[in-house]
Amino acid sequence: MQSLRFISAVALVSHPPGAQQSLDSVAHNLYPLLFKASYLLEQSAVIRLLLQHWPLEEFRLGPLLGPSADHAGDLRDRACRACLEACMHGLADHVLQGGGCRRLRVVDLTGIRDVQVQRCPCGRALGRWGRTELLARTCCELQEQPCTTRRPVEVLADVFVTAGNFEAVARALGPAGPGPLRVRCLSLRADSLDPGRLLHVLRLAGPRELRRLEVVHNVRLHAGHVQQLLAQGGFPRLVSLTLPAKAFDAPPASTPAPDGEEPLLASIAWALSRMTQLTELHVAFSTLTGKLQTLLGPLRTPLRVLDVGNCALNHEDMTFLANCIHAAHLEVLDLSGHCLVDLFPATFHRLLGQAAPTLRALTLEECGLEDRHVGALSLALGTCRRLRELRFLGNPLSGRALRRLFTALCELPRLRCVEFPVPRDCYPEGSAYPQDELAMSKFDQQKYDAIAADLRAVLLRAGRDDIQVSTPLFGSFDPDIQETSNELGAFLLQAFKTALENFSRVLKQME
């Protein structure tokens, strides 16, 4: 639905020369409307002009692109390269013009959602890493210009730093002299960095400002690094924390602690307990056997999101999780990589029962779920009436078992998304689980299509065509990994080369 005002705005921005001539006579409160119309039509020249002459004190990208009374459409999932580059160029023009005509004080560039398929006309996306690089490059260029402003414009941003853009980001966050833009980092994602660079960029970003911190993949941290990282500023406003694999391993040169004592982990837990706004914790692929209570017990705020996939949890850990304060508040839970129904059937059932009033998304990938587990799994899931998303890829379930499970899933009124594995019937007999990527891709496509059609028919007969089902072979789409895949590949090659050199050095020493 579009208002007459929005239709008029579309007509104006459709002709950039006319828009440029008319801009001086446009009321200031119509600029947001013209911006959304320009973004919708991908009129980059008009977008740049609007930002250059922006007459308001604030420019907040998310609200400007979201649904409004004039235009109900939501454009926040359009990370359009042409439009976002035009925004940045227009902002640079705005701060360089100086003088009394500049009123802009705050620019909020957050709120964009990165999706797999772009709906903008050009279809070319500028992901989080690209947006970070563009902002950092613009800040560095403006720092070299004569300063014509009394105060900088505050730019709120979600920063994604890797080895490839570290230098530019460091310069943008910690300029040597005054610049017309001051970047305030609300969220930080770090990948392919050594611990020293990570700590440096965190100091520049300002831990007291951060709401979200993601340290992922190729940042090699151990428990000593994590302790040092969390001690840096306290992170009083942090809502979400993601740590890379093996983040709680002891430092290589450390002396083993007496049995039952985990001084580093206890110190980390104490630091987490001071973060009174922390509600999301992602610690997948960290060995936490028998340590979950030490880590989560001291937290003062109940967690809403918890990812402990592939953390080698034991019965003690699962019992704590099922009975702790967090269980009754969980909205998103990832327990992948644990044989839940085989090893902890009663505890798993209790955990889902505790989480049922709030649980929205559940991930159980590679949990060894077999046909004989479907009854117990269906019973446990039956209490989760608010569940919207269920993912259980990588489990050796047959087409018949999936049919039984789908019949049970039809009873969950709010379920909208299911990611299910390629049925076991589609692979050669005797195939091992969990599968590597090569084995995973070698299945009978015709059998899969027939079973998938049958499963969709189960949903249709139950009147549940609102449930979207899929089998993403290699997991859900990750825009951040997609964007930095080339850099990630180069990092892995360098790591492999370093490992070979170290191995060769050890062999020579042995000789």
One Martini backbone bead per residue (centre of mass of N, CA, C, O) as a GRO file, in nm:
protein
  511
    1MET     BB    1   0.095   0.037   0.023
    2GLN     BB    2   0.034   0.371  -0.109
    3SER     BB    3   0.067   0.690  -0.094
    4LEU     BB    4   0.043   0.988  -0.248
    5ARG     BB    5   0.316   1.089  -0.148
    6PHE     BB    6   0.484   0.849  -0.254
    7ILE     BB    7   0.406   0.870  -0.550
    8SER     BB    8   0.527   1.154  -0.579
    9ALA     BB    9   0.816   1.076  -0.501
   10VAL     BB   10   0.862   0.879  -0.733
   11ALA     BB   11   0.819   1.084  -0.961
   12LEU     BB   12   1.056   1.269  -0.883
   13VAL     BB   13   1.303   1.052  -0.867
   14SER     BB   14   1.275   0.949  -1.170
   15HIS     BB   15   1.400   1.257  -1.219
   16PRO     BB   16   1.694   1.376  -1.133
   17PRO     BB   17   1.704   1.667  -1.248
   18GLY     BB   18   1.436   1.757  -1.114
   19ALA     BB   19   1.516   1.692  -0.823
   20GLN     BB   20   1.757   1.888  -0.808
   21GLN     BB   21   1.587   2.151  -0.864
   22SER     BB   22   1.361   2.092  -0.619
   23LEU     BB   23   1.504   2.055  -0.335
   24ASP     BB   24   1.493   2.350  -0.210
   25SER     BB   25   1.152   2.327  -0.201
   26VAL     BB   26   1.159   2.103   0.005
   27ALA     BB   27   1.049   1.973   0.271
   28HIS     BB   28   1.216   1.834   0.532
   29ASN     BB   29   0.995   1.598   0.600
   30LEU     BB   30   1.044   1.463   0.293
   31TYR     BB   31   1.321   1.321   0.281
   32PRO     BB   32   1.255   1.030   0.376
   33LEU     BB   33   1.064   0.971   0.139
   34LEU     BB   34   1.271   1.019  -0.090
   35PHE     BB   35   1.469   0.806  -0.001
   36LYS     BB   36   1.292   0.552  -0.029
   37ALA     BB   37   1.224   0.594  -0.325
   38SER     BB   38   1.518   0.586  -0.425
   39TYR     BB   39   1.586   0.303  -0.316
   40LEU     BB   40   1.367   0.147  -0.470
   41LEU     BB   41   1.485   0.266  -0.764
   42GLU     BB   42   1.794   0.316  -0.762
   43GLN     BB   43   1.873   0.637  -0.710
   44SER     BB   44   2.184   0.733  -0.655
   45ALA     BB   45   2.197   1.036  -0.723
   46VAL     BB   46   1.970   1.120  -0.523
   47ILE     BB   47   2.089   1.006  -0.266
   48ARG     BB   48   2.342   1.180  -0.261
   49LEU     BB   49   2.190   1.450  -0.255
   50LEU     BB   50   2.031   1.409   0.006
   51LEU     BB   51   2.278   1.376   0.192
   52GLN     BB   52   2.417   1.644   0.129
   53HIS     BB   53   2.122   1.805   0.219
   54TRP     BB   54   2.061   1.717   0.493
   55PRO     BB   55   1.829   1.876   0.738
   56LEU     BB   56   1.870   1.679   0.961
   57GLU     BB   57   2.004   1.536   1.258
   58GLU     BB   58   1.904   1.253   1.140
   59PHE     BB   59   2.027   0.921   1.009
   60ARG     BB   60   1.822   0.621   0.978
   61LEU     BB   61   1.821   0.347   0.792
   62GLY     BB   62   1.621   0.143   0.905
   63PRO     BB   63   1.362   0.324   0.942
   64LEU     BB   64   1.360   0.435   0.646
   65LEU     BB   65   1.319   0.125   0.519
   66GLY     BB   66   1.081   0.069   0.665
   67PRO     BB   67   0.779   0.058   0.754
   68SER     BB   68   0.500   0.273   0.661
   69ALA     BB   69   0.232   0.475   0.598
   70ASP     BB   70   0.333   0.530   0.292
   71HIS     BB   71   0.512   0.245   0.304
   72ALA     BB   72   0.493  -0.103   0.366
   73GLY     BB   73   0.759  -0.164   0.277
   74ASP     BB   74   1.062  -0.370   0.317
   75LEU     BB   75   1.417  -0.262   0.266
   76ARG     BB   76   1.630  -0.405   0.472
   77ASP     BB   77   1.705  -0.652   0.254
   78ARG     BB   78   1.869  -0.417   0.090
   79ALA     BB   79   2.213  -0.441   0.002
   80CYS     BB   80   2.269  -0.205  -0.198
   81ARG     BB   81   2.542  -0.095  -0.348
   82ALA     BB   82   2.460   0.168  -0.491
   83CYS     BB   83   2.309   0.299  -0.247
   84LEU     BB   84   2.533   0.278  -0.025
   85GLU     BB   85   2.747   0.436  -0.177
   86ALA     BB   86   2.577   0.695  -0.202
   87CYS     BB   87   2.554   0.749   0.098
   88MET     BB   88   2.859   0.787   0.151
   89HIS     BB   89   2.912   1.012  -0.053
   90GLY     BB   90   2.699   1.208   0.066
   91LEU     BB   91   2.831   1.229   0.347
   92ALA     BB   92   3.096   1.347   0.251
   93ASP     BB   93   2.974   1.601   0.123
   94HIS     BB   94   2.841   1.711   0.379
   95VAL     BB   95   3.105   1.748   0.561
   96LEU     BB   96   3.267   1.927   0.346
   97GLN     BB   97   3.083   2.187   0.328
   98GLY     BB   98   3.003   2.298   0.583
   99GLY     BB   99   2.896   2.526   0.775
  100GLY     BB  100   2.550   2.612   0.843
  101CYS     BB  101   2.404   2.379   0.653
  102ARG     BB  102   2.487   2.173   0.878
  103ARG     BB  103   2.294   1.929   1.093
  104LEU     BB  104   2.425   1.669   1.114
  105ARG     BB  105   2.490   1.419   1.386
  106VAL     BB  106   2.345   1.132   1.307
  107VAL     BB  107   2.455   0.807   1.178
  108ASP     BB  108   2.263   0.512   1.100
  109LEU     BB  109   2.388   0.193   0.952
  110THR     BB  110   2.192   0.013   1.070
  111GLY     BB  111   1.948  -0.263   0.983
  112ILE     BB  112   2.067  -0.448   0.783
  113ARG     BB  113   1.983  -0.734   0.584
  114ASP     BB  114   2.139  -1.034   0.500
  115VAL     BB  115   2.076  -1.198   0.193
  116GLN     BB  116   2.074  -1.419  -0.069
  117VAL     BB  117   1.843  -1.248  -0.219
  118GLN     BB  118   1.824  -0.980  -0.422
  119ARG     BB  119   1.567  -0.713  -0.484
  120CYS     BB  120   1.725  -0.533  -0.637
  121PRO     BB  121   1.781  -0.432  -0.956
  122CYS     BB  122   2.099  -0.512  -0.959
  123GLY     BB  123   2.174  -0.755  -0.742
  124ARG     BB  124   2.398  -0.598  -0.565
  125ALA     BB  125   2.584  -0.655  -0.289
  126LEU     BB  126   2.665  -0.510   0.047
  127GLY     BB  127   2.816  -0.626   0.291
  128ARG     BB  128   2.950  -0.599   0.597
  129TRP     BB  129   3.240  -0.585   0.499
  130GLY     BB  130   3.195  -0.373   0.273
  131ARG     BB  131   3.078  -0.152   0.457
  132THR     BB  132   3.327  -0.125   0.632
  133GLU     BB  133   3.530  -0.049   0.413
  134LEU     BB  134   3.382   0.202   0.311
  135LEU     BB  135   3.384   0.358   0.576
  136ALA     BB  136   3.690   0.349   0.632
  137ARG     BB  137   3.780   0.484   0.368
  138THR     BB  138   3.624   0.747   0.409
  139CYS     BB  139   3.755   0.832   0.675
  140CYS     BB  140   4.049   0.840   0.570
  141GLU     BB  141   3.998   1.057   0.351
  142LEU     BB  142   3.884   1.279   0.548
  143GLN     BB  143   4.142   1.306   0.728
  144GLU     BB  144   4.302   1.452   0.478
  145GLN     BB  145   4.119   1.681   0.517
  146PRO     BB  146   4.023   1.975   0.587
  147CYS     BB  147   3.894   2.099   0.880
  148THR     BB  148   3.539   2.240   0.876
  149THR     BB  149   3.460   2.137   1.170
  150ARG     BB  150   3.358   2.137   1.509
  151ARG     BB  151   3.198   1.860   1.470
  152PRO     BB  152   3.133   1.540   1.459
  153VAL     BB  153   2.990   1.277   1.306
  154GLU     BB  154   2.795   1.020   1.412
  155VAL     BB  155   2.870   0.668   1.343
  156LEU     BB  156   2.670   0.393   1.327
  157ALA     BB  157   2.810   0.051   1.343
  158ASP     BB  158   2.875  -0.259   1.176
  159VAL     BB  159   3.166  -0.439   1.231
  160PHE     BB  160   3.399  -0.603   0.989
  161VAL     BB  161   3.698  -0.770   1.074
  162THR     BB  162   4.004  -0.829   0.900
  163ALA     BB  163   4.304  -0.857   0.756
  164GLY     BB  164   4.208  -0.693   0.494
  165ASN     BB  165   4.081  -0.427   0.689
  166PHE     BB  166   4.237  -0.345   0.947
  167GLU     BB  167   4.390  -0.079   0.888
  168ALA     BB  168   4.142   0.094   0.814
  169VAL     BB  169   3.981   0.047   1.075
  170ALA     BB  170   4.193   0.155   1.273
  171ARG     BB  171   4.197   0.442   1.154
  172ALA     BB  172   3.888   0.502   1.191
  173LEU     BB  173   3.880   0.449   1.510
  174GLY     BB  174   4.199   0.584   1.541
  175PRO     BB  175   4.273   0.874   1.480
  176ALA     BB  176   4.531   1.103   1.477
  177GLY     BB  177   4.306   1.307   1.405
  178PRO     BB  178   4.069   1.506   1.325
  179GLY     BB  179   3.734   1.429   1.211
  180PRO     BB  180   3.411   1.436   1.063
  181LEU     BB  181   3.414   1.131   1.166
  182ARG     BB  182   3.256   0.917   1.422
  183VAL     BB  183   3.297   0.596   1.513
  184ARG     BB  184   3.037   0.372   1.634
  185CYS     BB  185   3.055   0.057   1.776
  186LEU     BB  186   2.796  -0.187   1.816
  187SER     BB  187   2.933  -0.408   1.631
  188LEU     BB  188   3.161  -0.704   1.627
  189ARG     BB  189   3.343  -0.873   1.370
  190ALA     BB  190   3.588  -1.142   1.385
  191ASP     BB  191   3.831  -1.246   1.130
  192SER     BB  192   4.136  -1.344   1.061
  193LEU     BB  193   4.288  -1.299   1.347
  194ASP     BB  194   4.498  -1.209   1.574
  195PRO     BB  195   4.490  -1.148   1.907
  196GLY     BB  196   4.632  -0.872   1.898
  197ARG     BB  197   4.442  -0.735   1.690
  198LEU     BB  198   4.183  -0.778   1.842
  199LEU     BB  199   4.254  -0.611   2.095
  200HIS     BB  200   4.308  -0.348   1.942
  201VAL     BB  201   4.024  -0.308   1.809
  202LEU     BB  202   3.871  -0.308   2.077
  203ARG     BB  203   3.995  -0.056   2.198
  204LEU     BB  204   3.897   0.132   1.968
  205ALA     BB  205   3.586   0.066   1.984
  206GLY     BB  206   3.484   0.022   2.270
  207PRO     BB  207   3.351  -0.180   2.505
  208ARG     BB  208   3.119   0.018   2.618
  209GLU     BB  209   2.952   0.013   2.331
  210LEU     BB  210   2.898  -0.276   2.295
  211ARG     BB  211   2.650  -0.530   2.196
  212ARG     BB  212   2.825  -0.702   1.981
  213LEU     BB  213   3.034  -1.012   1.978
  214GLU     BB  214   3.231  -1.166   1.708
  215VAL     BB  215   3.437  -1.456   1.735
  216VAL     BB  216   3.568  -1.627   1.451
  217HIS     BB  217   3.719  -1.901   1.340
  218ASN     BB  218   4.035  -1.745   1.259
  219VAL     BB  219   4.057  -1.713   1.587
  220ARG     BB  220   4.314  -1.798   1.811
  221LEU     BB  221   4.179  -1.902   2.108
  222HIS     BB  222   4.217  -1.903   2.454
  223ALA     BB  223   4.148  -1.869   2.782
  224GLY     BB  224   4.351  -1.638   2.820
  225HIS     BB  225   4.239  -1.452   2.600
  226VAL     BB  226   3.948  -1.432   2.706
  227GLN     BB  227   4.019  -1.305   2.973
  228GLN     BB  228   4.156  -1.054   2.850
  229LEU     BB  229   3.917  -0.957   2.682
  230LEU     BB  230   3.698  -0.927   2.919
  231ALA     BB  231   3.887  -0.724   3.090
  232GLN     BB  232   3.834  -0.507   2.851
  233GLY     BB  233   3.598  -0.293   3.001
  234GLY     BB  234   3.341  -0.516   3.060
  235PHE     BB  235   3.088  -0.486   2.878
  236PRO     BB  236   2.801  -0.344   2.986
  237ARG     BB  237   2.622  -0.368   2.687
  238LEU     BB  238   2.632  -0.660   2.632
  239VAL     BB  239   2.427  -0.909   2.459
  240SER     BB  240   2.640  -1.055   2.253
  241LEU     BB  241   2.836  -1.371   2.241
  242THR     BB  242   3.111  -1.489   2.031
  243LEU     BB  243   3.307  -1.786   2.013
  244PRO     BB  244   3.545  -1.981   1.923
  245ALA     BB  245   3.696  -2.252   1.884
  246LYS     BB  246   3.856  -2.351   2.176
  247ALA     BB  247   3.830  -2.102   2.390
  248PHE     BB  248   3.867  -2.305   2.669
  249ASP     BB  249   4.141  -2.370   2.638
  250ALA     BB  250   4.436  -2.415   2.747
  251PRO     BB  251   4.723  -2.297   2.757
  252PRO     BB  252   5.004  -2.445   2.637
  253ALA     BB  253   5.200  -2.351   2.906
  254SER     BB  254   5.024  -2.462   3.116
  255THR     BB  255   4.935  -2.574   3.427
  256PRO     BB  256   4.777  -2.814   3.554
  257ALA     BB  257   4.503  -2.842   3.730
  258PRO     BB  258   4.344  -2.947   3.968
  259ASP     BB  259   4.101  -3.137   4.033
  260GLY     BB  260   3.810  -2.935   3.965
  261GLU     BB  261   3.983  -2.696   3.857
  262GLU     BB  262   3.892  -2.359   3.693
  263PRO     BB  263   4.028  -2.063   3.694
  264LEU     BB  264   3.977  -1.946   3.411
  265LEU     BB  265   3.674  -2.012   3.387
  266ALA     BB  266   3.591  -1.860   3.644
  267SER     BB  267   3.688  -1.584   3.541
  268ILE     BB  268   3.505  -1.573   3.295
  269ALA     BB  269   3.236  -1.602   3.447
  270TRP     BB  270   3.269  -1.343   3.613
  271ALA     BB  271   3.276  -1.152   3.369
  272LEU     BB  272   2.993  -1.232   3.263
  273SER     BB  273   2.832  -1.153   3.528
  274ARG     BB  274   2.883  -0.833   3.470
  275MET     BB  275   2.684  -0.873   3.223
  276THR     BB  276   2.359  -0.756   3.255
  277GLN     BB  277   2.279  -0.785   2.920
  278LEU     BB  278   2.335  -1.081   2.878
  279THR     BB  279   2.149  -1.317   2.634
  280GLU     BB  280   2.392  -1.419   2.436
  281LEU     BB  281   2.549  -1.750   2.368
  282HIS     BB  282   2.840  -1.856   2.167
  283VAL     BB  283   3.022  -2.195   2.205
  284ALA     BB  284   3.098  -2.361   1.978
  285PHE     BB  285   3.345  -2.606   1.980
  286SER     BB  286   3.372  -2.637   2.294
  287THR     BB  287   3.514  -2.781   2.568
  288LEU     BB  288   3.254  -2.866   2.838
  289THR     BB  289   3.309  -3.101   3.014
  290GLY     BB  290   3.173  -3.041   3.325
  291LYS     BB  291   3.149  -2.688   3.282
  292LEU     BB  292   2.870  -2.542   3.259
  293GLN     BB  293   2.821  -2.439   3.549
  294THR     BB  294   3.073  -2.263   3.570
  295LEU     BB  295   2.985  -2.073   3.331
  296LEU     BB  296   2.654  -2.021   3.392
  297GLY     BB  297   2.592  -1.991   3.699
  298PRO     BB  298   2.683  -1.672   3.752
  299LEU     BB  299   2.469  -1.559   3.592
  300ARG     BB  300   2.227  -1.293   3.620
  301THR     BB  301   2.118  -1.338   3.329
  302PRO     BB  302   1.904  -1.474   3.135
  303LEU     BB  303   1.906  -1.673   2.865
  304ARG     BB  304   1.788  -1.673   2.517
  305VAL     BB  305   2.070  -1.759   2.385
  306LEU     BB  306   2.207  -2.096   2.299
  307ASP     BB  307   2.536  -2.228   2.197
  308VAL     BB  308   2.639  -2.592   2.237
  309GLY     BB  309   2.764  -2.706   1.996
  310ASN     BB  310   3.001  -2.941   2.017
  311CYS     BB  311   3.078  -2.961   2.362
  312ALA     BB  312   3.075  -3.236   2.512
  313LEU     BB  313   2.837  -3.310   2.681
  314ASN     BB  314   2.713  -3.426   2.978
  315HIS     BB  315   2.502  -3.522   3.223
  316GLU     BB  316   2.568  -3.286   3.409
  317ASP     BB  317   2.514  -3.061   3.204
  318MET     BB  318   2.220  -3.135   3.128
  319THR     BB  319   2.105  -3.114   3.412
  320PHE     BB  320   2.167  -2.821   3.455
  321LEU     BB  321   2.016  -2.706   3.206
  322ALA     BB  322   1.726  -2.825   3.288
  323ASN     BB  323   1.744  -2.659   3.595
  324CYS     BB  324   1.799  -2.383   3.515
  325ILE     BB  325   1.713  -2.053   3.459
  326HIS     BB  326   1.751  -2.052   3.145
  327ALA     BB  327   1.540  -2.262   3.040
  328ALA     BB  328   1.278  -2.059   3.086
  329HIS     BB  329   1.414  -1.838   2.846
  330LEU     BB  330   1.451  -1.984   2.590
  331GLU     BB  331   1.453  -1.921   2.225
  332VAL     BB  332   1.750  -2.026   2.146
  333LEU     BB  333   1.872  -2.363   2.050
  334ASP     BB  334   2.195  -2.545   2.045
  335LEU     BB  335   2.264  -2.923   2.033
  336SER     BB  336   2.469  -3.010   1.853
  337GLY     BB  337   2.654  -3.318   1.867
  338HIS     BB  338   2.435  -3.479   2.047
  339CYS     BB  339   2.313  -3.778   2.202
  340LEU     BB  340   2.024  -3.721   2.341
  341VAL     BB  341   1.826  -3.973   2.325
  342ASP     BB  342   2.038  -4.186   2.414
  343LEU     BB  343   2.180  -4.037   2.679
  344PHE     BB  344   1.927  -3.798   2.752
  345PRO     BB  345   1.612  -3.842   2.753
  346ALA     BB  346   1.492  -3.708   3.015
  347THR     BB  347   1.653  -3.442   3.008
  348PHE     BB  348   1.562  -3.346   2.730
  349HIS     BB  349   1.262  -3.339   2.794
  350ARG     BB  350   1.285  -3.136   3.027
  351LEU     BB  351   1.414  -2.903   2.875
  352LEU     BB  352   1.180  -2.859   2.672
  353GLY     BB  353   0.966  -2.813   2.890
  354GLN     BB  354   1.098  -2.556   3.010
  355ALA     BB  355   1.124  -2.400   2.717
  356ALA     BB  356   0.839  -2.397   2.573
  357PRO     BB  357   0.720  -2.100   2.634
  358THR     BB  358   0.985  -1.968   2.446
  359LEU     BB  359   1.057  -2.149   2.213
  360ARG     BB  360   1.161  -2.087   1.856
  361ALA     BB  361   1.457  -2.232   1.824
  362LEU     BB  362   1.588  -2.551   1.693
  363THR     BB  363   1.905  -2.737   1.707
  364LEU     BB  364   1.984  -3.096   1.574
  365GLU     BB  365   2.266  -3.154   1.457
  366GLU     BB  366   2.423  -3.440   1.464
  367CYS     BB  367   2.246  -3.646   1.695
  368GLY     BB  368   2.186  -3.950   1.613
  369LEU     BB  369   1.913  -3.968   1.470
  370GLU     BB  370   1.680  -4.226   1.456
  371ASP     BB  371   1.407  -4.410   1.404
  372ARG     BB  372   1.386  -4.496   1.719
  373HIS     BB  373   1.358  -4.170   1.809
  374VAL     BB  374   1.088  -4.040   1.707
  375GLY     BB  375   0.897  -4.071   1.945
  376ALA     BB  376   1.060  -3.910   2.158
  377LEU     BB  377   1.090  -3.652   1.990
  378SER     BB  378   0.787  -3.590   1.951
  379LEU     BB  379   0.723  -3.566   2.251
  380ALA     BB  380   0.918  -3.332   2.316
  381LEU     BB  381   0.805  -3.131   2.091
  382GLY     BB  382   0.498  -3.114   2.178
  383THR     BB  383   0.551  -2.872   2.396
  384CYS     BB  384   0.647  -2.670   2.151
  385ARG     BB  385   0.415  -2.433   2.063
  386ARG     BB  386   0.634  -2.184   1.973
  387LEU     BB  387   0.766  -2.313   1.746
  388ARG     BB  388   0.934  -2.205   1.427
  389GLU     BB  389   1.224  -2.359   1.433
  390LEU     BB  390   1.372  -2.655   1.263
  391ARG     BB  391   1.694  -2.831   1.295
  392PHE     BB  392   1.812  -3.175   1.150
  393LEU     BB  393   2.073  -3.221   1.025
  394GLY     BB  394   2.269  -3.519   0.990
  395ASN     BB  395   2.048  -3.747   1.020
  396PRO     BB  396   1.970  -4.106   1.012
  397LEU     BB  397   1.687  -4.082   0.838
  398SER     BB  398   1.415  -4.200   0.710
  399GLY     BB  399   1.139  -4.152   0.525
  400ARG     BB  400   0.943  -4.281   0.728
  401ALA     BB  401   1.036  -4.121   0.978
  402LEU     BB  402   0.980  -3.839   0.861
  403ARG     BB  403   0.679  -3.877   0.828
  404ARG     BB  404   0.619  -3.909   1.131
  405LEU     BB  405   0.740  -3.640   1.218
  406PHE     BB  406   0.566  -3.450   1.038
  407THR     BB  407   0.299  -3.526   1.168
  408ALA     BB  408   0.380  -3.400   1.442
  409LEU     BB  409   0.455  -3.106   1.341
  410CYS     BB  410   0.160  -3.019   1.262
  411GLU     BB  411   0.090  -2.954   1.582
  412LEU     BB  412   0.263  -2.692   1.546
  413PRO     BB  413   0.129  -2.378   1.511
  414ARG     BB  414   0.419  -2.194   1.465
  415LEU     BB  415   0.542  -2.345   1.246
  416ARG     BB  416   0.771  -2.247   0.949
  417CYS     BB  417   1.060  -2.406   0.980
  418VAL     BB  418   1.234  -2.681   0.800
  419GLU     BB  419   1.535  -2.876   0.843
  420PHE     BB  420   1.618  -3.162   0.657
  421PRO     BB  421   1.747  -3.452   0.579
  422VAL     BB  422   1.879  -3.670   0.391
  423PRO     BB  423   1.775  -3.958   0.343
  424ARG     BB  424   1.908  -4.267   0.399
  425ASP     BB  425   1.792  -4.404   0.132
  426CYS     BB  426   1.982  -4.211  -0.067
  427TYR     BB  427   2.208  -4.388   0.032
  428PRO     BB  428   2.431  -4.602   0.065
  429GLU     BB  429   2.475  -4.878   0.215
  430GLY     BB  430   2.659  -4.802   0.513
  431SER     BB  431   2.669  -4.520   0.573
  432ALA     BB  432   2.834  -4.277   0.742
  433TYR     BB  433   2.809  -4.114   1.066
  434PRO     BB  434   2.918  -3.846   1.004
  435GLN     BB  435   2.952  -3.653   0.720
  436ASP     BB  436   3.112  -3.553   0.463
  437GLU     BB  437   3.092  -3.347   0.195
  438LEU     BB  438   3.122  -3.563  -0.022
  439ALA     BB  439   2.913  -3.774   0.082
  440MET     BB  440   2.667  -3.580   0.107
  441SER     BB  441   2.649  -3.529  -0.224
  442LYS     BB  442   2.602  -3.858  -0.259
  443PHE     BB  443   2.287  -3.892  -0.397
  444ASP     BB  444   1.958  -3.976  -0.470
  445GLN     BB  445   1.765  -3.751  -0.625
  446GLN     BB  446   1.500  -3.903  -0.691
  447LYS     BB  447   1.442  -4.004  -0.407
  448TYR     BB  448   1.438  -3.732  -0.272
  449ASP     BB  449   1.208  -3.601  -0.433
  450ALA     BB  450   0.992  -3.807  -0.350
  451ILE     BB  451   1.009  -3.766  -0.040
  452ALA     BB  452   0.968  -3.459  -0.035
  453ALA     BB  453   0.686  -3.467  -0.165
  454ASP     BB  454   0.558  -3.640   0.059
  455LEU     BB  455   0.610  -3.440   0.293
  456ARG     BB  456   0.445  -3.207   0.171
  457ALA     BB  457   0.179  -3.369   0.164
  458VAL     BB  458   0.145  -3.392   0.466
  459LEU     BB  459   0.112  -3.086   0.510
  460LEU     BB  460  -0.129  -3.036   0.319
  461ARG     BB  461  -0.334  -3.234   0.454
  462ALA     BB  462  -0.297  -3.055   0.733
  463GLY     BB  463  -0.285  -2.742   0.652
  464ARG     BB  464   0.064  -2.679   0.627
  465ASP     BB  465   0.169  -2.457   0.398
  466ASP     BB  466   0.334  -2.263   0.608
  467ILE     BB  467   0.562  -2.473   0.586
  468GLN     BB  468   0.904  -2.456   0.537
  469VAL     BB  469   1.106  -2.676   0.338
  470SER     BB  470   1.454  -2.806   0.367
  471THR     BB  471   1.804  -2.898   0.223
  472PRO     BB  472   2.087  -2.771   0.332
  473LEU     BB  473   2.372  -2.932   0.294
  474PHE     BB  474   2.573  -2.675   0.417
  475GLY     BB  475   2.370  -2.513   0.540
  476SER     BB  476   2.305  -2.213   0.606
  477PHE     BB  477   2.311  -1.905   0.508
  478ASP     BB  478   2.627  -1.708   0.505
  479PRO     BB  479   2.715  -1.390   0.432
  480ASP     BB  480   2.999  -1.362   0.563
  481ILE     BB  481   3.138  -1.608   0.432
  482GLN     BB  482   3.071  -1.540   0.139
  483GLU     BB  483   3.234  -1.263   0.136
  484THR     BB  484   3.522  -1.409   0.271
  485SER     BB  485   3.626  -1.667   0.116
  486ASN     BB  486   3.897  -1.580  -0.009
  487GLU     BB  487   4.037  -1.499   0.256
  488LEU     BB  488   3.997  -1.770   0.397
  489GLY     BB  489   4.161  -1.940   0.196
  490ALA     BB  490   4.430  -1.790   0.239
  491PHE     BB  491   4.452  -1.849   0.540
  492LEU     BB  492   4.457  -2.160   0.520
  493LEU     BB  493   4.710  -2.181   0.344
  494GLN     BB  494   4.900  -2.044   0.546
  495ALA     BB  495   4.850  -2.244   0.778
  496PHE     BB  496   4.953  -2.493   0.622
  497LYS     BB  497   5.236  -2.387   0.569
  498THR     BB  498   5.317  -2.349   0.866
  499ALA     BB  499   5.279  -2.644   0.950
  500LEU     BB  500   5.492  -2.761   0.758
  501GLU     BB  501   5.732  -2.602   0.868
  502ASN     BB  502   5.714  -2.713   1.157
  503PHE     BB  503   5.744  -3.010   1.080
  504SER     BB  504   6.019  -2.984   0.943
  505ARG     BB  505   6.170  -2.875   1.193
  506VAL     BB  506   6.125  -3.125   1.374
  507LEU     BB  507   6.267  -3.330   1.191
  508LYS     BB  508   6.547  -3.196   1.201
  509GLN     BB  509   6.581  -3.218   1.510
  510MET     BB  510   6.567  -3.534   1.515
  511GLU     BB  511   6.831  -3.567   1.331
   0.00000   0.00000   0.00000
